[in-house]
Amino acid sequence: MMLLHGKTMLVTGGSTGIGRAAAIEAARQGADVGINYVGDDAAADAVVAEIQAAGRKGFAFKADVADRASAPAFVARGVAELGKVDIFVSNAGICPFHAFLDMPAETFERTMDVNLHGAFYMVQAAANQMVAQGGGGAIVAVSSISALVGGEFQTHYTPTKAGVHSLMQSAAIALGRHGIRCNSVLPGTILTEINRDDLADADKRRRMEARIPLGRLGQPEDLAGPIVFLASDLARYVTGAALLVDGGAFVNLQ
Ligand code: NAD
Ligand code: RM4
């Protein structure tokens, strides 16, 4: 059984990491998929090629989610290419690790603009399209375990992830009457570009691994199943929920 047969999905930050894995799995599960990204065009083209190899339609849309105009533009492109928007995955994010006391204002504000403001406008644009279509929909935001716990070098980042988690809770209420479900996934530490430098510190990496009951850091593909599940009709009565996908790290106090 294909969980997303006949559906269309848009995902921000779909060229690498978690967004890439979600886009490819969604295509394997029967969805046509459009990705948004910044940076490396070849990486985005490769994801589109994998979507097409799964027999689905795919396209890539290069735009900075911090630019408010990118949100209606991405959704309009999705409608033009795929006909409708059934599923929206708000995933694009950055984490430029930095100490708190001398955090440059630009670093704080850029992180807020991309991770939180970008998510807000993207989700709002997708929701308006879903309401206009009239057939409901599913929105999944990639929040983080960092919505629930802090990080010494993440004082700019963790509030954005708490904000995204909260955005899904409030949007679930605002959009329930339209049959649009809103949920978040809370990944633990997943090996991607976002933390490649941070985890190059062998001591820190060992410390992170030691906290995880399942005994390893995550891979982007570990998020694909949970995102597809929340997007699918199997989760038809799930809204306003947050799913930790962290190998058990959060609950491991002692
Ligand atoms: P990644 O760096 O591999 O992927 C980031 C993606 O977002 C890329 O496709 C990139 O092009 C895109 N992107 C970055 N800035 C953008 C912008 N301004 N506009 C549009 N696209 C932009 O990292 P990842 O780990 O896959 O991160 C994806 C999401 O997962 C982020 O929101 C991150 O906070 C979240 N997350 C990651 C982890 C982890 O440990 N890797 C844990 C919890 C949550
Ligand atoms: C996550 C979590 C991880 C970190 C990434 C960048 O939300 O905090 O530990 O590596 O962000």
PDB file of C-alpha atoms and ligand atoms in Angstrom:
ATOM      1  CA  MET A   1       0.000   0.000   0.000  1.00  0.00           C
ATOM      2  CA  MET A   2       1.307   3.454  -0.919  1.00  0.00           C
ATOM      3  CA  LEU A   3       0.543   5.874   1.901  1.00  0.00           C
ATOM      4  CA  LEU A   4       0.461   9.054  -0.223  1.00  0.00           C
ATOM      5  CA  HIS A   5      -1.055   7.727  -3.439  1.00  0.00           C
ATOM      6  CA  GLY A   6      -2.492  10.585  -5.527  1.00  0.00           C
ATOM      7  CA  LYS A   7      -1.295  13.306  -3.151  1.00  0.00           C
ATOM      8  CA  THR A   8       0.911  16.294  -3.845  1.00  0.00           C
ATOM      9  CA  MET A   9       3.495  17.584  -1.391  1.00  0.00           C
ATOM     10  CA  LEU A  10       5.667  20.676  -1.086  1.00  0.00           C
ATOM     11  CA  VAL A  11       8.683  20.727   1.223  1.00  0.00           C
ATOM     12  CA  THR A  12      10.924  23.644   2.125  1.00  0.00           C
ATOM     13  CA  GLY A  13      14.606  22.879   2.465  1.00  0.00           C
ATOM     14  CA  GLY A  14      14.248  19.745   0.386  1.00  0.00           C
ATOM     15  CA  SER A  15      17.662  19.600  -1.257  1.00  0.00           C
ATOM     16  CA  THR A  16      19.613  17.932   1.561  1.00  0.00           C
ATOM     17  CA  GLY A  17      19.211  16.211   4.913  1.00  0.00           C
ATOM     18  CA  ILE A  18      15.788  15.645   6.462  1.00  0.00           C
ATOM     19  CA  GLY A  19      13.829  17.499   3.760  1.00  0.00           C
ATOM     20  CA  ARG A  20      15.530  15.471   1.028  1.00  0.00           C
ATOM     21  CA  ALA A  21      14.769  12.191   2.780  1.00  0.00           C
ATOM     22  CA  ALA A  22      11.133  13.198   3.304  1.00  0.00           C
ATOM     23  CA  ALA A  23      10.735  14.280  -0.339  1.00  0.00           C
ATOM     24  CA  ILE A  24      12.131  11.030  -1.710  1.00  0.00           C
ATOM     25  CA  GLU A  25      10.129   8.806   0.652  1.00  0.00           C
ATOM     26  CA  ALA A  26       6.946  10.740  -0.150  1.00  0.00           C
ATOM     27  CA  ALA A  27       7.536  10.109  -3.866  1.00  0.00           C
ATOM     28  CA  ARG A  28       8.084   6.398  -3.169  1.00  0.00           C
ATOM     29  CA  GLN A  29       4.773   6.494  -1.296  1.00  0.00           C
ATOM     30  CA  GLY A  30       2.985   7.871  -4.358  1.00  0.00           C
ATOM     31  CA  ALA A  31       3.165  11.662  -4.003  1.00  0.00           C
ATOM     32  CA  ASP A  32       4.212  14.249  -6.573  1.00  0.00           C
ATOM     33  CA  VAL A  33       6.718  16.480  -4.777  1.00  0.00           C
ATOM     34  CA  GLY A  34       8.069  20.009  -5.156  1.00  0.00           C
ATOM     35  CA  ILE A  35      11.078  21.095  -3.151  1.00  0.00           C
ATOM     36  CA  ASN A  36      12.295  24.538  -2.165  1.00  0.00           C
ATOM     37  CA  TYR A  37      15.945  25.167  -1.307  1.00  0.00           C
ATOM     38  CA  VAL A  38      18.850  27.615  -1.277  1.00  0.00           C
ATOM     39  CA  GLY A  39      22.440  26.896  -2.227  1.00  0.00           C
ATOM     40  CA  ASP A  40      23.588  23.962  -4.303  1.00  0.00           C
ATOM     41  CA  ASP A  41      21.519  23.543  -7.506  1.00  0.00           C
ATOM     42  CA  ALA A  42      23.048  20.136  -8.252  1.00  0.00           C
ATOM     43  CA  ALA A  43      21.821  18.742  -4.920  1.00  0.00           C
ATOM     44  CA  ALA A  44      18.282  19.983  -5.639  1.00  0.00           C
ATOM     45  CA  ASP A  45      18.350  18.597  -9.193  1.00  0.00           C
ATOM     46  CA  ALA A  46      19.464  15.236  -7.814  1.00  0.00           C
ATOM     47  CA  VAL A  47      16.461  15.116  -5.474  1.00  0.00           C
ATOM     48  CA  VAL A  48      14.120  15.935  -8.371  1.00  0.00           C
ATOM     49  CA  ALA A  49      15.753  13.120 -10.366  1.00  0.00           C
ATOM     50  CA  GLU A  50      15.074  10.687  -7.488  1.00  0.00           C
ATOM     51  CA  ILE A  51      11.438  11.822  -7.287  1.00  0.00           C
ATOM     52  CA  GLN A  52      11.086  11.242 -11.032  1.00  0.00           C
ATOM     53  CA  ALA A  53      12.851   7.874 -10.756  1.00  0.00           C
ATOM     54  CA  ALA A  54      10.083   6.873  -8.344  1.00  0.00           C
ATOM     55  CA  GLY A  55       7.627   7.601 -11.182  1.00  0.00           C
ATOM     56  CA  ARG A  56       6.331  10.869  -9.753  1.00  0.00           C
ATOM     57  CA  LYS A  57       6.371  14.513 -10.838  1.00  0.00           C
ATOM     58  CA  GLY A  58       8.948  16.720  -9.162  1.00  0.00           C
ATOM     59  CA  PHE A  59      10.332  20.231  -9.349  1.00  0.00           C
ATOM     60  CA  ALA A  60      12.807  22.429  -7.492  1.00  0.00           C
ATOM     61  CA  PHE A  61      12.186  26.059  -6.522  1.00  0.00           C
ATOM     62  CA  LYS A  62      15.192  28.077  -5.400  1.00  0.00           C
ATOM     63  CA  ALA A  63      14.217  30.799  -2.929  1.00  0.00           C
ATOM     64  CA  ASP A  64      15.109  32.093   0.517  1.00  0.00           C
ATOM     65  CA  VAL A  65      12.237  31.352   2.914  1.00  0.00           C
ATOM     66  CA  ALA A  66      13.221  34.505   4.844  1.00  0.00           C
ATOM     67  CA  ASP A  67      12.003  36.476   1.840  1.00  0.00           C
ATOM     68  CA  ARG A  68       8.282  36.742   2.548  1.00  0.00           C
ATOM     69  CA  ALA A  69       7.415  36.771  -1.148  1.00  0.00           C
ATOM     70  CA  SER A  70       8.912  33.301  -1.559  1.00  0.00           C
ATOM     71  CA  ALA A  71       5.971  31.688   0.263  1.00  0.00           C
ATOM     72  CA  PRO A  72       3.089  32.522  -2.123  1.00  0.00           C
ATOM     73  CA  ALA A  73       5.528  32.053  -5.025  1.00  0.00           C
ATOM     74  CA  PHE A  74       6.456  28.500  -3.953  1.00  0.00           C
ATOM     75  CA  VAL A  75       2.816  27.559  -3.429  1.00  0.00           C
ATOM     76  CA  ALA A  76       1.804  29.075  -6.796  1.00  0.00           C
ATOM     77  CA  ARG A  77       4.587  27.129  -8.505  1.00  0.00           C
ATOM     78  CA  GLY A  78       3.360  23.974  -6.769  1.00  0.00           C
ATOM     79  CA  VAL A  79      -0.169  24.512  -8.078  1.00  0.00           C
ATOM     80  CA  ALA A  80       1.141  25.263 -11.582  1.00  0.00           C
ATOM     81  CA  GLU A  81       3.338  22.137 -11.658  1.00  0.00           C
ATOM     82  CA  LEU A  82       1.322  19.636  -9.623  1.00  0.00           C
ATOM     83  CA  GLY A  83      -2.260  20.972  -9.783  1.00  0.00           C
ATOM     84  CA  LYS A  84      -2.872  21.283  -6.010  1.00  0.00           C
ATOM     85  CA  VAL A  85      -1.209  21.193  -2.600  1.00  0.00           C
ATOM     86  CA  ASP A  86      -2.341  18.400  -0.266  1.00  0.00           C
ATOM     87  CA  ILE A  87       0.686  18.213   2.034  1.00  0.00           C
ATOM     88  CA  PHE A  88       3.108  20.911   3.146  1.00  0.00           C
ATOM     89  CA  VAL A  89       6.311  20.157   5.022  1.00  0.00           C
ATOM     90  CA  SER A  90       7.939  23.220   6.595  1.00  0.00           C
ATOM     91  CA  ASN A  91      11.502  22.057   7.098  1.00  0.00           C
ATOM     92  CA  ALA A  92      14.040  24.673   5.965  1.00  0.00           C
ATOM     93  CA  GLY A  93      16.263  25.763   8.807  1.00  0.00           C
ATOM     94  CA  ILE A  94      19.714  26.894   9.884  1.00  0.00           C
ATOM     95  CA  CYS A  95      21.717  26.605  13.086  1.00  0.00           C
ATOM     96  CA  PRO A  96      24.863  28.740  13.027  1.00  0.00           C
ATOM     97  CA  PHE A  97      26.212  27.572  16.408  1.00  0.00           C
ATOM     98  CA  HIS A  98      27.416  30.558  18.481  1.00  0.00           C
ATOM     99  CA  ALA A  99      28.007  31.534  22.113  1.00  0.00           C
ATOM    100  CA  PHE A 100      25.293  33.611  23.793  1.00  0.00           C
ATOM    101  CA  LEU A 101      27.098  36.574  25.349  1.00  0.00           C
ATOM    102  CA  ASP A 102      28.578  37.815  22.090  1.00  0.00           C
ATOM    103  CA  MET A 103      25.927  36.585  19.676  1.00  0.00           C
ATOM    104  CA  PRO A 104      25.890  39.000  16.736  1.00  0.00           C
ATOM    105  CA  ALA A 105      22.452  40.534  16.285  1.00  0.00           C
ATOM    106  CA  GLU A 106      22.612  39.584  12.599  1.00  0.00           C
ATOM    107  CA  THR A 107      23.050  35.898  13.491  1.00  0.00           C
ATOM    108  CA  PHE A 108      20.106  35.974  15.900  1.00  0.00           C
ATOM    109  CA  GLU A 109      17.864  37.819  13.470  1.00  0.00           C
ATOM    110  CA  ARG A 110      18.772  35.694  10.452  1.00  0.00           C
ATOM    111  CA  THR A 111      18.044  32.520  12.416  1.00  0.00           C
ATOM    112  CA  MET A 112      14.647  33.881  13.483  1.00  0.00           C
ATOM    113  CA  ASP A 113      13.884  35.069   9.942  1.00  0.00           C
ATOM    114  CA  VAL A 114      14.651  31.722   8.320  1.00  0.00           C
ATOM    115  CA  ASN A 115      13.464  29.233  10.929  1.00  0.00           C
ATOM    116  CA  LEU A 116      10.420  30.924  12.443  1.00  0.00           C
ATOM    117  CA  HIS A 117       9.258  33.782  10.236  1.00  0.00           C
ATOM    118  CA  GLY A 118       9.954  31.719   7.127  1.00  0.00           C
ATOM    119  CA  ALA A 119       7.953  28.808   8.527  1.00  0.00           C
ATOM    120  CA  PHE A 120       5.060  31.112   9.449  1.00  0.00           C
ATOM    121  CA  TYR A 121       4.679  32.650   6.000  1.00  0.00           C
ATOM    122  CA  MET A 122       5.198  29.351   4.196  1.00  0.00           C
ATOM    123  CA  VAL A 123       2.620  27.549   6.323  1.00  0.00           C
ATOM    124  CA  GLN A 124       0.189  30.454   5.962  1.00  0.00           C
ATOM    125  CA  ALA A 125       0.512  30.434   2.163  1.00  0.00           C
ATOM    126  CA  ALA A 126       0.074  26.664   1.986  1.00  0.00           C
ATOM    127  CA  ALA A 127      -2.922  26.773   4.317  1.00  0.00           C
ATOM    128  CA  ASN A 128      -4.618  29.446   2.209  1.00  0.00           C
ATOM    129  CA  GLN A 129      -4.191  27.255  -0.852  1.00  0.00           C
ATOM    130  CA  MET A 130      -5.606  24.222   0.988  1.00  0.00           C
ATOM    131  CA  VAL A 131      -8.591  26.245   2.213  1.00  0.00           C
ATOM    132  CA  ALA A 132      -9.241  27.501  -1.344  1.00  0.00           C
ATOM    133  CA  GLN A 133      -9.076  23.919  -2.661  1.00  0.00           C
ATOM    134  CA  GLY A 134     -11.591  22.821  -0.033  1.00  0.00           C
ATOM    135  CA  GLY A 135     -10.406  19.246   0.443  1.00  0.00           C
ATOM    136  CA  GLY A 136      -8.440  19.572   3.675  1.00  0.00           C
ATOM    137  CA  GLY A 137      -4.741  18.899   3.929  1.00  0.00           C
ATOM    138  CA  ALA A 138      -1.828  18.036   6.142  1.00  0.00           C
ATOM    139  CA  ILE A 139       0.965  20.294   7.359  1.00  0.00           C
ATOM    140  CA  VAL A 140       4.046  18.905   9.072  1.00  0.00           C
ATOM    141  CA  ALA A 141       6.671  21.216  10.564  1.00  0.00           C
ATOM    142  CA  VAL A 142      10.169  20.052  11.371  1.00  0.00           C
ATOM    143  CA  SER A 143      10.684  21.404  14.866  1.00  0.00           C
ATOM    144  CA  SER A 144      13.254  19.736  17.154  1.00  0.00           C
ATOM    145  CA  ILE A 145      14.024  18.128  20.471  1.00  0.00           C
ATOM    146  CA  SER A 146      15.468  21.639  20.924  1.00  0.00           C
ATOM    147  CA  ALA A 147      11.905  22.923  21.296  1.00  0.00           C
ATOM    148  CA  LEU A 148      11.946  21.181  24.673  1.00  0.00           C
ATOM    149  CA  VAL A 149      15.549  21.488  25.883  1.00  0.00           C
ATOM    150  CA  GLY A 150      18.311  24.069  25.574  1.00  0.00           C
ATOM    151  CA  GLY A 151      21.724  24.264  23.974  1.00  0.00           C
ATOM    152  CA  GLU A 152      24.638  26.436  25.102  1.00  0.00           C
ATOM    153  CA  PHE A 153      25.461  27.475  21.542  1.00  0.00           C
ATOM    154  CA  GLN A 154      21.838  27.509  20.370  1.00  0.00           C
ATOM    155  CA  THR A 155      20.231  30.432  22.257  1.00  0.00           C
ATOM    156  CA  HIS A 156      19.116  31.895  18.928  1.00  0.00           C
ATOM    157  CA  TYR A 157      17.998  28.529  17.510  1.00  0.00           C
ATOM    158  CA  THR A 158      16.053  26.764  20.268  1.00  0.00           C
ATOM    159  CA  PRO A 159      13.440  29.575  20.537  1.00  0.00           C
ATOM    160  CA  THR A 160      12.755  29.191  16.819  1.00  0.00           C
ATOM    161  CA  LYS A 161      12.150  25.460  17.240  1.00  0.00           C
ATOM    162  CA  ALA A 162       9.855  26.046  20.234  1.00  0.00           C
ATOM    163  CA  GLY A 163       8.103  28.625  18.076  1.00  0.00           C
ATOM    164  CA  VAL A 164       7.568  26.225  15.198  1.00  0.00           C
ATOM    165  CA  HIS A 165       6.183  23.614  17.601  1.00  0.00           C
ATOM    166  CA  SER A 166       3.809  26.252  19.005  1.00  0.00           C
ATOM    167  CA  LEU A 167       2.864  27.421  15.502  1.00  0.00           C
ATOM    168  CA  MET A 168       1.639  23.907  14.678  1.00  0.00           C
ATOM    169  CA  GLN A 169      -0.451  23.795  17.863  1.00  0.00           C
ATOM    170  CA  SER A 170      -2.177  27.104  17.118  1.00  0.00           C
ATOM    171  CA  ALA A 171      -2.533  26.399  13.395  1.00  0.00           C
ATOM    172  CA  ALA A 172      -4.160  23.064  14.259  1.00  0.00           C
ATOM    173  CA  ILE A 173      -6.901  25.023  16.025  1.00  0.00           C
ATOM    174  CA  ALA A 174      -7.196  27.688  13.324  1.00  0.00           C
ATOM    175  CA  LEU A 175      -7.359  25.140  10.489  1.00  0.00           C
ATOM    176  CA  GLY A 176      -9.228  22.203  12.027  1.00  0.00           C
ATOM    177  CA  ARG A 177     -12.560  23.461  10.691  1.00  0.00           C
ATOM    178  CA  HIS A 178     -11.076  23.237   7.189  1.00  0.00           C
ATOM    179  CA  GLY A 179      -9.965  19.642   7.661  1.00  0.00           C
ATOM    180  CA  ILE A 180      -6.322  20.681   7.688  1.00  0.00           C
ATOM    181  CA  ARG A 181      -4.170  18.821  10.224  1.00  0.00           C
ATOM    182  CA  CYS A 182      -1.013  20.430  11.637  1.00  0.00           C
ATOM    183  CA  ASN A 183       1.657  18.459  13.450  1.00  0.00           C
ATOM    184  CA  SER A 184       5.345  18.669  14.158  1.00  0.00           C
ATOM    185  CA  VAL A 185       8.199  16.216  14.296  1.00  0.00           C
ATOM    186  CA  LEU A 186      10.901  16.802  16.893  1.00  0.00           C
ATOM    187  CA  PRO A 187      14.097  15.220  15.603  1.00  0.00           C
ATOM    188  CA  GLY A 188      16.942  14.527  18.002  1.00  0.00           C
ATOM    189  CA  THR A 189      20.458  14.846  16.625  1.00  0.00           C
ATOM    190  CA  ILE A 190      20.495  13.789  12.990  1.00  0.00           C
ATOM    191  CA  LEU A 191      23.703  13.670  10.943  1.00  0.00           C
ATOM    192  CA  THR A 192      23.289  16.356   8.247  1.00  0.00           C
ATOM    193  CA  GLU A 193      25.024  19.424   6.852  1.00  0.00           C
ATOM    194  CA  ILE A 194      23.539  21.579   9.623  1.00  0.00           C
ATOM    195  CA  ASN A 195      25.719  20.018  12.334  1.00  0.00           C
ATOM    196  CA  ARG A 196      28.660  18.625  10.364  1.00  0.00           C
ATOM    197  CA  ASP A 197      31.122  21.111  11.939  1.00  0.00           C
ATOM    198  CA  ASP A 198      29.589  20.901  15.396  1.00  0.00           C
ATOM    199  CA  LEU A 199      29.870  17.113  15.497  1.00  0.00           C
ATOM    200  CA  ALA A 200      33.436  17.187  14.186  1.00  0.00           C
ATOM    201  CA  ASP A 201      34.233  17.751  17.887  1.00  0.00           C
ATOM    202  CA  ALA A 202      34.790  14.072  18.837  1.00  0.00           C
ATOM    203  CA  ASP A 203      34.136  14.623  22.561  1.00  0.00           C
ATOM    204  CA  LYS A 204      30.832  16.328  21.910  1.00  0.00           C
ATOM    205  CA  ARG A 205      29.780  13.651  19.452  1.00  0.00           C
ATOM    206  CA  ARG A 206      30.563  10.881  21.974  1.00  0.00           C
ATOM    207  CA  ARG A 207      28.611  12.756  24.649  1.00  0.00           C
ATOM    208  CA  MET A 208      25.598  13.094  22.350  1.00  0.00           C
ATOM    209  CA  GLU A 209      25.726   9.435  21.345  1.00  0.00           C
ATOM    210  CA  ALA A 210      26.027   8.273  24.964  1.00  0.00           C
ATOM    211  CA  ARG A 211      22.668   9.885  25.772  1.00  0.00           C
ATOM    212  CA  ILE A 212      20.749   7.943  23.121  1.00  0.00           C
ATOM    213  CA  PRO A 213      19.126   4.679  24.294  1.00  0.00           C
ATOM    214  CA  LEU A 214      19.043   3.356  20.722  1.00  0.00           C
ATOM    215  CA  GLY A 215      22.817   3.811  20.646  1.00  0.00           C
ATOM    216  CA  ARG A 216      23.387   5.987  17.582  1.00  0.00           C
ATOM    217  CA  LEU A 217      22.843   9.447  16.156  1.00  0.00           C
ATOM    218  CA  GLY A 218      20.013   9.711  13.641  1.00  0.00           C
ATOM    219  CA  GLN A 219      20.124   9.578   9.859  1.00  0.00           C
ATOM    220  CA  PRO A 220      17.869  11.802   7.697  1.00  0.00           C
ATOM    221  CA  GLU A 221      15.940   8.705   6.588  1.00  0.00           C
ATOM    222  CA  ASP A 222      14.908   8.117  10.224  1.00  0.00           C
ATOM    223  CA  LEU A 223      12.591  11.140   9.857  1.00  0.00           C
ATOM    224  CA  ALA A 224      11.058  10.127   6.534  1.00  0.00           C
ATOM    225  CA  GLY A 225       8.647   7.543   7.967  1.00  0.00           C
ATOM    226  CA  PRO A 226       7.340   9.773  10.778  1.00  0.00           C
ATOM    227  CA  ILE A 227       6.820  12.716   8.382  1.00  0.00           C
ATOM    228  CA  VAL A 228       5.041  10.533   5.797  1.00  0.00           C
ATOM    229  CA  PHE A 229       2.895   8.990   8.536  1.00  0.00           C
ATOM    230  CA  LEU A 230       1.762  12.388   9.861  1.00  0.00           C
ATOM    231  CA  ALA A 231       1.077  13.538   6.292  1.00  0.00           C
ATOM    232  CA  SER A 232      -0.921  10.428   5.465  1.00  0.00           C
ATOM    233  CA  ASP A 233      -4.538   9.476   6.086  1.00  0.00           C
ATOM    234  CA  LEU A 234      -3.297   6.895   8.622  1.00  0.00           C
ATOM    235  CA  ALA A 235      -2.915   9.941  10.889  1.00  0.00           C
ATOM    236  CA  ARG A 236      -6.376  11.309  10.015  1.00  0.00           C
ATOM    237  CA  TYR A 237      -7.301  12.034  13.681  1.00  0.00           C
ATOM    238  CA  VAL A 238      -3.878  13.394  14.656  1.00  0.00           C
ATOM    239  CA  THR A 239      -3.584  17.173  14.818  1.00  0.00           C
ATOM    240  CA  GLY A 240      -1.708  19.522  17.115  1.00  0.00           C
ATOM    241  CA  ALA A 241       0.626  16.674  18.021  1.00  0.00           C
ATOM    242  CA  ALA A 242       4.410  16.592  18.285  1.00  0.00           C
ATOM    243  CA  LEU A 243       6.341  13.402  17.624  1.00  0.00           C
ATOM    244  CA  LEU A 244       9.818  13.029  19.109  1.00  0.00           C
ATOM    245  CA  VAL A 245      12.112  11.139  16.731  1.00  0.00           C
ATOM    246  CA  ASP A 246      15.296  11.072  18.782  1.00  0.00           C
ATOM    247  CA  GLY A 247      16.276   7.492  19.569  1.00  0.00           C
ATOM    248  CA  GLY A 248      15.050   8.144  23.115  1.00  0.00           C
ATOM    249  CA  ALA A 249      17.483  10.976  23.896  1.00  0.00           C
ATOM    250  CA  PHE A 250      14.892  13.284  25.473  1.00  0.00           C
ATOM    251  CA  VAL A 251      13.644  10.837  28.097  1.00  0.00           C
ATOM    252  CA  ASN A 252      17.128   9.706  29.085  1.00  0.00           C
ATOM    253  CA  LEU A 253      17.727  11.682  32.262  1.00  0.00           C
ATOM    254  CA  GLN A 254      19.239   8.840  34.328  1.00  0.00           C
TER     255      GLN A 254
HETATM  256  P1  NAD B   1      20.466  20.569   6.105  1.00  0.00           P
HETATM  257  O1  NAD B   1      21.400  21.706   6.236  1.00  0.00           O
HETATM  258  O2  NAD B   1      20.951  19.300   5.505  1.00  0.00           O
HETATM  259  O3  NAD B   1      19.172  21.002   5.290  1.00  0.00           O
HETATM  260  C1  NAD B   1      18.677  22.307   5.286  1.00  0.00           C
HETATM  261  C2  NAD B   1      17.814  22.525   4.064  1.00  0.00           C
HETATM  262  O4  NAD B   1      17.200  23.804   4.198  1.00  0.00           O
HETATM  263  C3  NAD B   1      18.577  22.542   2.760  1.00  0.00           C
HETATM  264  O5  NAD B   1      17.768  22.019   1.728  1.00  0.00           O
HETATM  265  C4  NAD B   1      18.811  24.025   2.516  1.00  0.00           C
HETATM  266  O6  NAD B   1      18.924  24.347   1.143  1.00  0.00           O
HETATM  267  C5  NAD B   1      17.537  24.591   3.078  1.00  0.00           C
HETATM  268  N1  NAD B   1      17.636  25.965   3.527  1.00  0.00           N
HETATM  269  C6  NAD B   1      18.502  26.521   4.417  1.00  0.00           C
HETATM  270  N2  NAD B   1      18.258  27.826   4.547  1.00  0.00           N
HETATM  271  C7  NAD B   1      17.232  28.108   3.714  1.00  0.00           C
HETATM  272  C8  NAD B   1      16.546  29.282   3.387  1.00  0.00           C
HETATM  273  N3  NAD B   1      16.869  30.471   3.925  1.00  0.00           N
HETATM  274  N4  NAD B   1      15.543  29.215   2.471  1.00  0.00           N
HETATM  275  C9  NAD B   1      15.213  28.046   1.888  1.00  0.00           C
HETATM  276  N5  NAD B   1      15.833  26.891   2.165  1.00  0.00           N
HETATM  277  C10 NAD B   1      16.824  26.931   3.074  1.00  0.00           C
HETATM  278  O7  NAD B   1      19.953  20.323   7.583  1.00  0.00           O
HETATM  279  P2  NAD B   1      18.790  19.400   8.218  1.00  0.00           P
HETATM  280  O8  NAD B   1      19.365  18.872   9.481  1.00  0.00           O
HETATM  281  O9  NAD B   1      18.200  18.457   7.252  1.00  0.00           O
HETATM  282  O10 NAD B   1      17.745  20.526   8.629  1.00  0.00           O
HETATM  283  C11 NAD B   1      16.398  20.513   8.245  1.00  0.00           C
HETATM  284  C12 NAD B   1      15.536  20.939   9.416  1.00  0.00           C
HETATM  285  O11 NAD B   1      15.656  19.968  10.436  1.00  0.00           O
HETATM  286  C13 NAD B   1      15.925  22.273  10.055  1.00  0.00           C
HETATM  287  O12 NAD B   1      14.754  23.037  10.297  1.00  0.00           O
HETATM  288  C14 NAD B   1      16.550  21.874  11.380  1.00  0.00           C
HETATM  289  O13 NAD B   1      16.369  22.838  12.375  1.00  0.00           O
HETATM  290  C15 NAD B   1      15.770  20.623  11.672  1.00  0.00           C
HETATM  291  N6  NAD B   1      16.408  19.752  12.648  1.00  0.00           N
HETATM  292  C16 NAD B   1      17.609  19.178  12.367  1.00  0.00           C
HETATM  293  C17 NAD B   1      18.196  18.353  13.317  1.00  0.00           C
HETATM  294  C18 NAD B   1      19.530  17.707  13.095  1.00  0.00           C
HETATM  295  O14 NAD B   1      20.113  17.218  14.082  1.00  0.00           O
HETATM  296  N7  NAD B   1      20.049  17.649  11.867  1.00  0.00           N
HETATM  297  C19 NAD B   1      17.545  18.101  14.522  1.00  0.00           C
HETATM  298  C20 NAD B   1      16.328  18.717  14.764  1.00  0.00           C
HETATM  299  C21 NAD B   1      15.755  19.531  13.811  1.00  0.00           C
HETATM  300  C1  RM4 B   2      18.808  20.072  16.475  1.00  0.00           C
HETATM  301  C2  RM4 B   2      19.499  19.556  17.725  1.00  0.00           C
HETATM  302  C3  RM4 B   2      20.769  18.905  17.316  1.00  0.00           C
HETATM  303  C4  RM4 B   2      21.605  19.868  16.494  1.00  0.00           C
HETATM  304  C5  RM4 B   2      20.795  20.416  15.345  1.00  0.00           C
HETATM  305  C6  RM4 B   2      21.538  21.489  14.589  1.00  0.00           C
HETATM  306  O1  RM4 B   2      17.609  20.710  16.727  1.00  0.00           O
HETATM  307  O2  RM4 B   2      19.757  20.629  18.599  1.00  0.00           O
HETATM  308  O3  RM4 B   2      21.490  18.455  18.449  1.00  0.00           O
HETATM  309  O4  RM4 B   2      22.733  19.183  15.996  1.00  0.00           O
HETATM  310  O5  RM4 B   2      19.613  20.974  15.805  1.00  0.00           O
END
